[in-house]
Coordinates of C-alpha atoms and ligand atoms in Angstrom, one line a residue:
X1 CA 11.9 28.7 10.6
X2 CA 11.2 25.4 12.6
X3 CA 9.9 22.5 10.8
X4 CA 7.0 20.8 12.6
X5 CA 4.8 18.4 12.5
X6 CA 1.1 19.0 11.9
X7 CA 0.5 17.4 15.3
X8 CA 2.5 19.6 17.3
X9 CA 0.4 22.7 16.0
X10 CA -2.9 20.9 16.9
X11 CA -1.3 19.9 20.3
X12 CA -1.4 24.1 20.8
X13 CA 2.7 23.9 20.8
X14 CA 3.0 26.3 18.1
X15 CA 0.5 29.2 18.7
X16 CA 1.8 32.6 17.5
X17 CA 5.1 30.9 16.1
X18 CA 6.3 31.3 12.7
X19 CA 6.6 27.5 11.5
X20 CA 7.4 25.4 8.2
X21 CA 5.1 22.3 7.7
X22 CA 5.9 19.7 4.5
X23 CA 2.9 17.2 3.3
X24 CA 0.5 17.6 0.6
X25 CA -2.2 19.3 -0.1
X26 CA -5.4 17.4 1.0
X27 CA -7.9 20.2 0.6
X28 CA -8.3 23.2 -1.4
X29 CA -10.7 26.4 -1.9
X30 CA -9.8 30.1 -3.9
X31 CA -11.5 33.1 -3.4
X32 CA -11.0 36.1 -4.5
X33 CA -8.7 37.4 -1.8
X34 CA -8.2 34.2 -0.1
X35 CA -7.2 30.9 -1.2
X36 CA -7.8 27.7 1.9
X37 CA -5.5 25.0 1.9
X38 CA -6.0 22.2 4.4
X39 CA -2.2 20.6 4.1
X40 CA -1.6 16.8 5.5
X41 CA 1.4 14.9 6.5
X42 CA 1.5 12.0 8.5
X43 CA 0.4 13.1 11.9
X44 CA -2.6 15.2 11.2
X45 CA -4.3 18.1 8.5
X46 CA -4.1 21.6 9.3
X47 CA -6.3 24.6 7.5
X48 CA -3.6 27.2 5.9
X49 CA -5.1 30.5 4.6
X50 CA -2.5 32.1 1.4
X51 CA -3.8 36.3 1.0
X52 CA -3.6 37.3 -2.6
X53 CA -1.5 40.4 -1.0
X54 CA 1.2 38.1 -0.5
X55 CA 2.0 38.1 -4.0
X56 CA 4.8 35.1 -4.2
X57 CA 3.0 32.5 -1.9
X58 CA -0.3 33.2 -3.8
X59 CA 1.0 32.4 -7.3
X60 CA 2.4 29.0 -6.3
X61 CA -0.8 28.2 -4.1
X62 CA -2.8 28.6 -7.5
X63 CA -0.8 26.4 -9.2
X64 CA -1.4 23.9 -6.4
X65 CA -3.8 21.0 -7.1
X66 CA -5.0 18.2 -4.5
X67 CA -2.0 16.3 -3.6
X68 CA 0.2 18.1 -4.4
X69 CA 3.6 18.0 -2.3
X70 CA 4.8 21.1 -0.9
X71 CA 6.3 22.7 1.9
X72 CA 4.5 26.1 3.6
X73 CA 6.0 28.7 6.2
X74 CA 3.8 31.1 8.2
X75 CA 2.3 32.2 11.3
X76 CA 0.2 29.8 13.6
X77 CA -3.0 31.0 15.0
X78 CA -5.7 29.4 17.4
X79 CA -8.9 29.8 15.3
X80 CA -12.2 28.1 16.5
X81 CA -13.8 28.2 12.6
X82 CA -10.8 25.9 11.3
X83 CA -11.2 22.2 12.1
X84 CA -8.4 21.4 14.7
X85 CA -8.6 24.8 16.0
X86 CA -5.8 26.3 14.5
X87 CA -4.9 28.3 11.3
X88 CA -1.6 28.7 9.7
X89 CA -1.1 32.3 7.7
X90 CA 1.2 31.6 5.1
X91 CA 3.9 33.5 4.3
X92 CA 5.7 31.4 1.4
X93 CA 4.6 28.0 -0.5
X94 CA 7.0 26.4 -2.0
X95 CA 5.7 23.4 -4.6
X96 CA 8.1 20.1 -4.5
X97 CA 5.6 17.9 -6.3
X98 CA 3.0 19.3 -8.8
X99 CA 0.2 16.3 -8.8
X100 CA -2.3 15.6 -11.7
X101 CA -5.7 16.0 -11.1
X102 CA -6.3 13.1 -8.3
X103 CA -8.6 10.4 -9.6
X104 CA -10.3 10.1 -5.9
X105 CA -13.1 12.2 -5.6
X106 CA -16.0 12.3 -2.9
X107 CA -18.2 11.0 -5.7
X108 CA -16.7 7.4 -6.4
X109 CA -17.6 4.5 -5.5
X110 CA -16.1 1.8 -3.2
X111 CA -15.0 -0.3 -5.8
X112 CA -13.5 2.4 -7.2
X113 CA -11.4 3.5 -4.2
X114 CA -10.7 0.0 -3.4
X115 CA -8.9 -0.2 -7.0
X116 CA -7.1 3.1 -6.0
X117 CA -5.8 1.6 -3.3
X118 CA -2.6 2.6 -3.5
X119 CA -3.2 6.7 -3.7
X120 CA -6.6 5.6 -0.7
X121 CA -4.1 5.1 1.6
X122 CA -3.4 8.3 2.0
X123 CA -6.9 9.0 3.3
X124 CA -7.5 10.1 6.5
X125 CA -8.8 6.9 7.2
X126 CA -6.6 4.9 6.2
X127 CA -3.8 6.7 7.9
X128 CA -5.6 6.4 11.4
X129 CA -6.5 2.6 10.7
X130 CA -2.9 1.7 9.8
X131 CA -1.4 3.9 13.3
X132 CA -3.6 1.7 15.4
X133 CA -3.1 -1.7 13.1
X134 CA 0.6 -0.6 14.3
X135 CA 0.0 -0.2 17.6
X136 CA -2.1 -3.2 18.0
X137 CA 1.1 -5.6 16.7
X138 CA 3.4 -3.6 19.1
X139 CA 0.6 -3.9 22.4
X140 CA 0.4 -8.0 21.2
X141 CA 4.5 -8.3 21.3
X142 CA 4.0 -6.1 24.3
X143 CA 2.2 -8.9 26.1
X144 CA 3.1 -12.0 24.8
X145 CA 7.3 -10.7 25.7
X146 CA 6.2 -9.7 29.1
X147 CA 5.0 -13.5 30.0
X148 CA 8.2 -14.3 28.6
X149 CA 7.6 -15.6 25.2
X150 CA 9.8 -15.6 22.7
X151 CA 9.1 -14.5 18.8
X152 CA 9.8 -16.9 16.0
X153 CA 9.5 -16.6 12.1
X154 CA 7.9 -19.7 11.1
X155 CA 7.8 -20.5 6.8
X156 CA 5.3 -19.4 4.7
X157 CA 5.9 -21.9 2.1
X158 CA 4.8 -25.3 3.0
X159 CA 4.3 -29.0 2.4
X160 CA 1.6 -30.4 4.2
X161 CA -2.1 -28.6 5.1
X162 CA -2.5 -27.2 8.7
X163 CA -6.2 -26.3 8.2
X164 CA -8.2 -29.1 6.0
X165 CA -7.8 -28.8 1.8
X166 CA -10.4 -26.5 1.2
X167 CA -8.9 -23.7 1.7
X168 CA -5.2 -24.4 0.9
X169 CA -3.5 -22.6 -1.6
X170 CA -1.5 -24.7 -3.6
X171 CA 1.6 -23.0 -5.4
X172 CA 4.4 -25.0 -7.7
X173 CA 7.8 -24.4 -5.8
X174 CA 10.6 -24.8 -9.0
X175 CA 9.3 -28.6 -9.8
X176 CA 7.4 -29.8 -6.9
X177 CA 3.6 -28.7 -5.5
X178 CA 4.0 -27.0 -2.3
X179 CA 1.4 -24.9 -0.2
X180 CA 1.1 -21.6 1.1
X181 CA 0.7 -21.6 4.9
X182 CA -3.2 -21.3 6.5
X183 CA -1.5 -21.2 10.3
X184 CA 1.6 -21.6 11.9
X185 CA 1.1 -23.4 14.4
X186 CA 2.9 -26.7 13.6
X187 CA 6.3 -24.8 13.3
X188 CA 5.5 -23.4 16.6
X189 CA 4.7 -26.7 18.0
X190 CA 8.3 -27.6 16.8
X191 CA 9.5 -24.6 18.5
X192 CA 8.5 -25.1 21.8
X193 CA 10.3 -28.2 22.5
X194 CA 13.6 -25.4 22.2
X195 CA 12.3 -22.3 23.5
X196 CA 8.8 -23.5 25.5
X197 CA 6.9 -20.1 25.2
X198 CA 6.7 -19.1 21.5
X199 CA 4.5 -17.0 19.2
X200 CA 4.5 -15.2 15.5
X201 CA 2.9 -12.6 13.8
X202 CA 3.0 -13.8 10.5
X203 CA 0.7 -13.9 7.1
X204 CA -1.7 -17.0 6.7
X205 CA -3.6 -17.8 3.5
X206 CA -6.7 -19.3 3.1
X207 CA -8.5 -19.9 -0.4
X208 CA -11.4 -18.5 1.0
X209 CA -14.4 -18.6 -1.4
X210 CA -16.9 -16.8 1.2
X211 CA -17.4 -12.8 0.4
X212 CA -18.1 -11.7 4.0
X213 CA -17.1 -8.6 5.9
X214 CA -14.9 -11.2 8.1
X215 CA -12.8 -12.8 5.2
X216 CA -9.6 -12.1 3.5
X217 CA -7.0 -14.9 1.4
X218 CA -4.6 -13.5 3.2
X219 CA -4.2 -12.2 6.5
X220 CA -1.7 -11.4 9.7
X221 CA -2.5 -14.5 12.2
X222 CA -1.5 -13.4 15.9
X223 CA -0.4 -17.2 16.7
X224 CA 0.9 -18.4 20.4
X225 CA 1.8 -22.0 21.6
X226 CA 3.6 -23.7 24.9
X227 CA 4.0 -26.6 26.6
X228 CA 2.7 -27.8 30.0
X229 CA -0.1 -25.9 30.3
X230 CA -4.4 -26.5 30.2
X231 CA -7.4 -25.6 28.5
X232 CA -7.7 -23.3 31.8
X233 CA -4.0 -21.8 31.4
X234 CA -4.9 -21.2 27.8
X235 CA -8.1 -19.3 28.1
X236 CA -6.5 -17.0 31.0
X237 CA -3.8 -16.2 28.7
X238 CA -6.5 -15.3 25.7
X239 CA -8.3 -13.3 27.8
X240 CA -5.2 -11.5 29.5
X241 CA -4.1 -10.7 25.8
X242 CA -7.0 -9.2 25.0
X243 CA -7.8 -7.1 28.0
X244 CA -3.9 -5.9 27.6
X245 CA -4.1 -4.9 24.0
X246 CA -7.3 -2.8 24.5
X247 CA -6.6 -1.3 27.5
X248 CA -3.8 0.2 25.7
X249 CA -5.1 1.0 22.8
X250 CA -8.3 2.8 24.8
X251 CA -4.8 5.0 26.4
X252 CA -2.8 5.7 23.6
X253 CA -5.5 5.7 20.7
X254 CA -8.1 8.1 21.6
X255 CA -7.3 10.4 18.8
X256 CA -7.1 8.4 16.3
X257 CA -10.7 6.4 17.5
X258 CA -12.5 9.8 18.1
X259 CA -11.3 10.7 14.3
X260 CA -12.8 7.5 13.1
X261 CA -16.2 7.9 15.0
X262 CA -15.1 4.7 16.4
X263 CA -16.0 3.8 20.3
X264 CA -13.1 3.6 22.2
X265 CA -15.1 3.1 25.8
X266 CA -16.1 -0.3 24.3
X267 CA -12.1 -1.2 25.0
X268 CA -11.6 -0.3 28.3
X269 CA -14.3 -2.3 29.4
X270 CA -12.9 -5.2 28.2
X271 CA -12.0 -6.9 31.3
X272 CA -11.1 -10.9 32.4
X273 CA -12.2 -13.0 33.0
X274 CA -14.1 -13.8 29.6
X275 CA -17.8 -15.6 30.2
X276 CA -17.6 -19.1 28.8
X277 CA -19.8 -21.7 27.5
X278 CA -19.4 -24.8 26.5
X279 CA -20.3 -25.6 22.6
X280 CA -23.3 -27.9 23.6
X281 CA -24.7 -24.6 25.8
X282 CA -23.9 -22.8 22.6
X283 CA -26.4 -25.0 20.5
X284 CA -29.3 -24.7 23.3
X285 CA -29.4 -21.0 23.3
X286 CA -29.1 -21.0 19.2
X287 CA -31.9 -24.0 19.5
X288 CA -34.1 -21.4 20.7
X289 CA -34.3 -19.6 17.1
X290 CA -33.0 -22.0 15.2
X291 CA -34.7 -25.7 15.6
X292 CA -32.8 -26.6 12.4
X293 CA -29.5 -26.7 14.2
X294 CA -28.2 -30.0 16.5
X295 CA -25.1 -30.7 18.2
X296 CA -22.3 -31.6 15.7
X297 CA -23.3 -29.1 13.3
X298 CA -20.5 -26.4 12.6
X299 CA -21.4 -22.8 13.8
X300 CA -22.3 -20.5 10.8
X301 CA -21.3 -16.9 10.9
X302 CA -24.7 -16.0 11.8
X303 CA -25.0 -18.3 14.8
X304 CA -21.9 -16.7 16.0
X305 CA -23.7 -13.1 15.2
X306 CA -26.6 -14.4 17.4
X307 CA -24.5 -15.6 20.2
X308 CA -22.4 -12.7 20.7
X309 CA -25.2 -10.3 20.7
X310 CA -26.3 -11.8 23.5
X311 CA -23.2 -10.9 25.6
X312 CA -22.2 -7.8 23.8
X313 CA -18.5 -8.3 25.1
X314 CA -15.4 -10.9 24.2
X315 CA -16.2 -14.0 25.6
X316 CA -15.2 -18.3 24.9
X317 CA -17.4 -21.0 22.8
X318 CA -15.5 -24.1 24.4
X319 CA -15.7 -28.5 23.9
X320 CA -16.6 -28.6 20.2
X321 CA -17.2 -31.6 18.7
X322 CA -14.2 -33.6 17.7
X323 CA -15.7 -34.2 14.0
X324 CA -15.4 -30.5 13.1
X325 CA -12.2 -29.9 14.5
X326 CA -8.9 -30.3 12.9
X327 CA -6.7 -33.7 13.3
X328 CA -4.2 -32.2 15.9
X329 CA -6.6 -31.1 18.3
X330 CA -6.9 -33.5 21.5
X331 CA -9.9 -34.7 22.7
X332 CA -11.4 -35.9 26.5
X333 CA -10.1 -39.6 26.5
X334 CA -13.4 -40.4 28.2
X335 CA -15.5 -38.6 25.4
X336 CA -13.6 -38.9 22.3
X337 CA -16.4 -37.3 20.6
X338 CA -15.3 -33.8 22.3
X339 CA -12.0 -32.0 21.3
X340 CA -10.2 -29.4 24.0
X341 CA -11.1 -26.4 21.2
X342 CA -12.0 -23.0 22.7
X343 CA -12.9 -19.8 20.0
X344 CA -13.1 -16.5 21.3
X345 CA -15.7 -14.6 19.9
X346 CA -16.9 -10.7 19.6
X347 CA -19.9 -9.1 18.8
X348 CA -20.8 -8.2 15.1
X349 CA -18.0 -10.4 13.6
X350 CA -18.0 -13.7 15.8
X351 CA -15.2 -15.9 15.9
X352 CA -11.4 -13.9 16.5
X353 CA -9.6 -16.5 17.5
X354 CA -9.4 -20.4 17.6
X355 CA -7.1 -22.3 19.8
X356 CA -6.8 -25.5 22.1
X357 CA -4.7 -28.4 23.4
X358 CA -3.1 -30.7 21.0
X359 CA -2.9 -34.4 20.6
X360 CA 0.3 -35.2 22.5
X361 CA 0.1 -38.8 21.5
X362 CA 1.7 -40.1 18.6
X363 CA -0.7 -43.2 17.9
X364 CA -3.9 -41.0 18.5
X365 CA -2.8 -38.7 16.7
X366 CA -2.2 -40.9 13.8
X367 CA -5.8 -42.4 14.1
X368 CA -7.1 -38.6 13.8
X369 CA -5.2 -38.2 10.6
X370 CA -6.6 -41.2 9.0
X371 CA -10.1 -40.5 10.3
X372 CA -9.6 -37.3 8.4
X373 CA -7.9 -38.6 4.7
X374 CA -4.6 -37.3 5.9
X375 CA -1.5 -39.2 5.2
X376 CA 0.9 -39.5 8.5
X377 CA 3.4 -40.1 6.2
X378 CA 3.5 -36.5 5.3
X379 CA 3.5 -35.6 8.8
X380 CA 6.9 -37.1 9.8
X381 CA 8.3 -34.5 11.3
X382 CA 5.3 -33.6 13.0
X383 CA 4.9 -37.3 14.4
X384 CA 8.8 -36.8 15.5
X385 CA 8.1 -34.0 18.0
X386 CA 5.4 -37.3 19.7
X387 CA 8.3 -39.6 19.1
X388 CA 10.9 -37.1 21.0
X389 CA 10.2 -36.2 24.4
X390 CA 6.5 -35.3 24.0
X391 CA 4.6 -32.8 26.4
X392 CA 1.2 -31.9 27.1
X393 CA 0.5 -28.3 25.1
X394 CA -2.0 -25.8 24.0
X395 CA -2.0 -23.0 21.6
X396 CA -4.1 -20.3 19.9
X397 CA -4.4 -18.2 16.5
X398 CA -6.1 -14.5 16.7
X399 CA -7.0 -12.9 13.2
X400 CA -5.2 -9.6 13.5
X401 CA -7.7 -8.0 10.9
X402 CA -10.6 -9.3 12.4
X403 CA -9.4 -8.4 16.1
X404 CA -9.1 -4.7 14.6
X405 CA -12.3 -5.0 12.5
X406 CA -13.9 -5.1 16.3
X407 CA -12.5 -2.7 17.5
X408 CA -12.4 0.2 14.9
X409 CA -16.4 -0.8 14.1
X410 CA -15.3 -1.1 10.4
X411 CA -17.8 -2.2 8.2
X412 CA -15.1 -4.4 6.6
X413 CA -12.0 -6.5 7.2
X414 CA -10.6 -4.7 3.8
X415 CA -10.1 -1.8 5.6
X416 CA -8.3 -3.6 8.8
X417 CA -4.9 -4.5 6.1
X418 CA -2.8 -1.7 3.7
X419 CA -3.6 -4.1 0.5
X420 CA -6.4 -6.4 1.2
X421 CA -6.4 -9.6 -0.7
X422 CA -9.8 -11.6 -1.7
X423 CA -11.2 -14.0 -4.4
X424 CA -11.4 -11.2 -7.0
X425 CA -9.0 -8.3 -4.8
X426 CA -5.0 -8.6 -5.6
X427 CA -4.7 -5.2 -7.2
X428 CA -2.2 -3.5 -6.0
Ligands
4AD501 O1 -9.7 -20.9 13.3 P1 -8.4 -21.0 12.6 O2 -8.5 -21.7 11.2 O3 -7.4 -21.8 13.5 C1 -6.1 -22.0 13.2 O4 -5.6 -21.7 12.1 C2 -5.3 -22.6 14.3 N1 -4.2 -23.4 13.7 C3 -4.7 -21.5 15.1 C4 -3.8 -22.0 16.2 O5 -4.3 -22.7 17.1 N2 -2.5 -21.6 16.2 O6 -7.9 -19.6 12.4 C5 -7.5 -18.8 13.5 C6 -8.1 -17.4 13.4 C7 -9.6 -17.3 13.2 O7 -10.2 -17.4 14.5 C8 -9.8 -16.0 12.6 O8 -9.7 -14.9 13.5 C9 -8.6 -15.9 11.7 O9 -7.6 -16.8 12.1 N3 -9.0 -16.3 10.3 C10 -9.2 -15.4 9.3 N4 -9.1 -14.1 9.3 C11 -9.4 -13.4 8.1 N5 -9.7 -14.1 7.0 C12 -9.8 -15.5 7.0 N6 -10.1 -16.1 5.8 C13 -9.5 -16.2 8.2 N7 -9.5 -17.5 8.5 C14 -9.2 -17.5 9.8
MG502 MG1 -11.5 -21.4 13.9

């Protein structure tokens, strides 16, 4: 008997063949003659009728409870009442893994599942989210190695802030206070005076206070940087990214977004060039509803909401004002007021990524530190890549989670990562 996969008999590959599928059992009703499994495995469910005539396979599908482990044999048969379209009539269960009664039930509450976490992700949806989460990273690489970048593993355990204090983890490392990383990008500014065109995929933690559907402590940070390039060269490579990864994920996921109720035509329209506005432009159209706000104020997660309603598509916030911008990021030497800063942002969840060019200059860039509290002297090897050869460069950092988060329509970034971590979340 052939061992499949559920997704082979849903693909119509297996109709009137005799077949063994392994998984667990996902759903199950008895009857008096008739007991209905739906089995799952990694690729799909399938509905699985036992007959009470066949007396061996029935007195093992009794003893079956919801996920349970097993492996069935029997007959494939195209049937329009079973969801998928197909039936298997069993022939033979055979239970590997008798489970207790499941604590996940149709009746719990979020909280609940979310502390379940590690028997949720067996969920359907969890399952689908995670296939295109994968797919996602692979399309990214996809892109990025194709303009001929080259991946690097930056640290995760560091010892100065990339991103301002207020969100900086701090950690004691044996006897002295180190950090955990909020963004890679000064390794990958190291990195690009070796290998030029660099980028990670790598965690970055944030001691993010904020509860909001766009937020995690820890999160997968899509990050690119290279030399010799402009505000201009950095946007078109932004927008190619984008347009790449969701043109193939409108190709390859469909199944998995139909599944999910999620709307995958949103995707293949996503085509460059991105509109862009300029920050200032930004605050005029916000002005509108919102007197209260002025130029130099930082945008809130509900300006952004605002804003991007208004396009309904990716597009680039660019020109912020220097004050709100971290110390590395370079600004017009005729308006020092304005730093070369560009966010993408999408509809419902705003900001995805920030990026922009850096301070190339080692003096100015030691006047931005001090403007900001920051010692240089704790920079030193970040002053050494100004001291040594020093290019014009630009970079970028996407939020994986939030990227997905957009494009799945899920009502929360928790459900974009296996094991979400928040403020009160580290369990499992
Ligand atoms: O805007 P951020 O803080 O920029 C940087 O870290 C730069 N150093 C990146 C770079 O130029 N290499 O973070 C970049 C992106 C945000 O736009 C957002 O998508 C994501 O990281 N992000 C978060 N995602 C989930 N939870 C959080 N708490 C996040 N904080 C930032
Ligand atoms: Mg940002």
């Amino acid at each position: 008997m052939a061992l499949v996969k559920i997704r082979e008999i849903l693909d119509g590959n297996c109709n009137d063949k005799s077949v063994s599928v392994r998984g667990w059992v996902y759903r199950k009703r008895e009857g008096k003659e008739l007991i209905f499994l739906v089995i799952r495995d990694s690729t799909g469910v399938i509905q699985c009728t036992v007959k009470k005539a066949s007396e061996a396979a029935w007195a093992e599908a009794q003893k079956l409870t919801i996920e349970s482990s097993l492996v069935l044999d029997g007959l494939v048969k195209p049937d329009k009442r079973a969801p998928g379209g197909f039936e298997i009539a069993a022939e033979a269960v055979s239970i590997i893994g008798l489970a207790d009664v499941f604590p996940i039930a149709k009746d719990k509450s979020e909280e609940f599942i979310r502390d379940m976490r590690h028997l949720w992700l067996r969920s359907r949806k969890m399952n689908l989210v995670m296939k295109v989460r994968g797919n996602v990273m692979e399309y990214t690489r996809e892109y990025f190695k194709k303009q001929g970048y080259t991946e690097v593993s930056p640290p995760m355990f560091i010892s100065a802030a990339v991103e301002g204090g207020s969100t900086l983890f701090g950690l004691k490392y044996f006897d002295q206070d180190l950090y955990l990383t909020q963004s890679s990008q000064l390794y990958l500014e190291i990195l690009i005076y070796s290998l030029e065109q660099v980028f990670c995929i790598a965690p970055s933690f944030r001691a993010e206070k904020s509860r909001t559907i766009r937020h995690l402590t820890e999160y997968w940070h899509i990050e690119g940087e290279w030399p010799f390039a402009t505000m201009d060269d950095l946007m078109k490579f932004e927008e190619g990214l984008m347009e790449h990864v969701c043109k193939r994920v409108a190709e390859n996921c469909q199944k998995e977004f139909a599944e999910l109720g999620a709307d995958i035509n949103k995707l293949a329209a996503v085509k460059a060039p991105f509109p862009r506005i300029t920050y200032a432009e930004a605050i005029d159209r916000l002005k509108v509803k919102n007197p209260a706000l002025n130029w130099g104020d930082d945008l809130g997660y509900e300006d952004e909401k605002v804003l991007a309603e208004d396009f309904g598509k990716p597009f680039f916030v660019y020109d912020y004002p220097t004050a709100i911008k971290a110390f590395y990021c370079k600004t017009y030497s005729d308006r020092p007021e304005v730093a070369l800063s560009v966010d993408m942002m999408v509809p419902r969840i705003g900001e995805i990524s920030t990026g922009g060019q850096r301070e190339e200059d080692k003096e100015m860039l030691i006047k931005r530190m001090q403007a900001q509290g920051l010692k240089p002297e704790d920079y030193e090897w970040y002053l050494d890549l100004r001291r040594y050869g020093t290019v014009p460069h630009v970079g970028f950092g996407m939020g994986l989670e939030r990227l997905l988060t957009w494009m799945l329509d899920l009502e929360n970034i928790m459900d974009a990562i296996p094991f979400p971590r928040t403020t009160r979340r580290f369990y499992p």
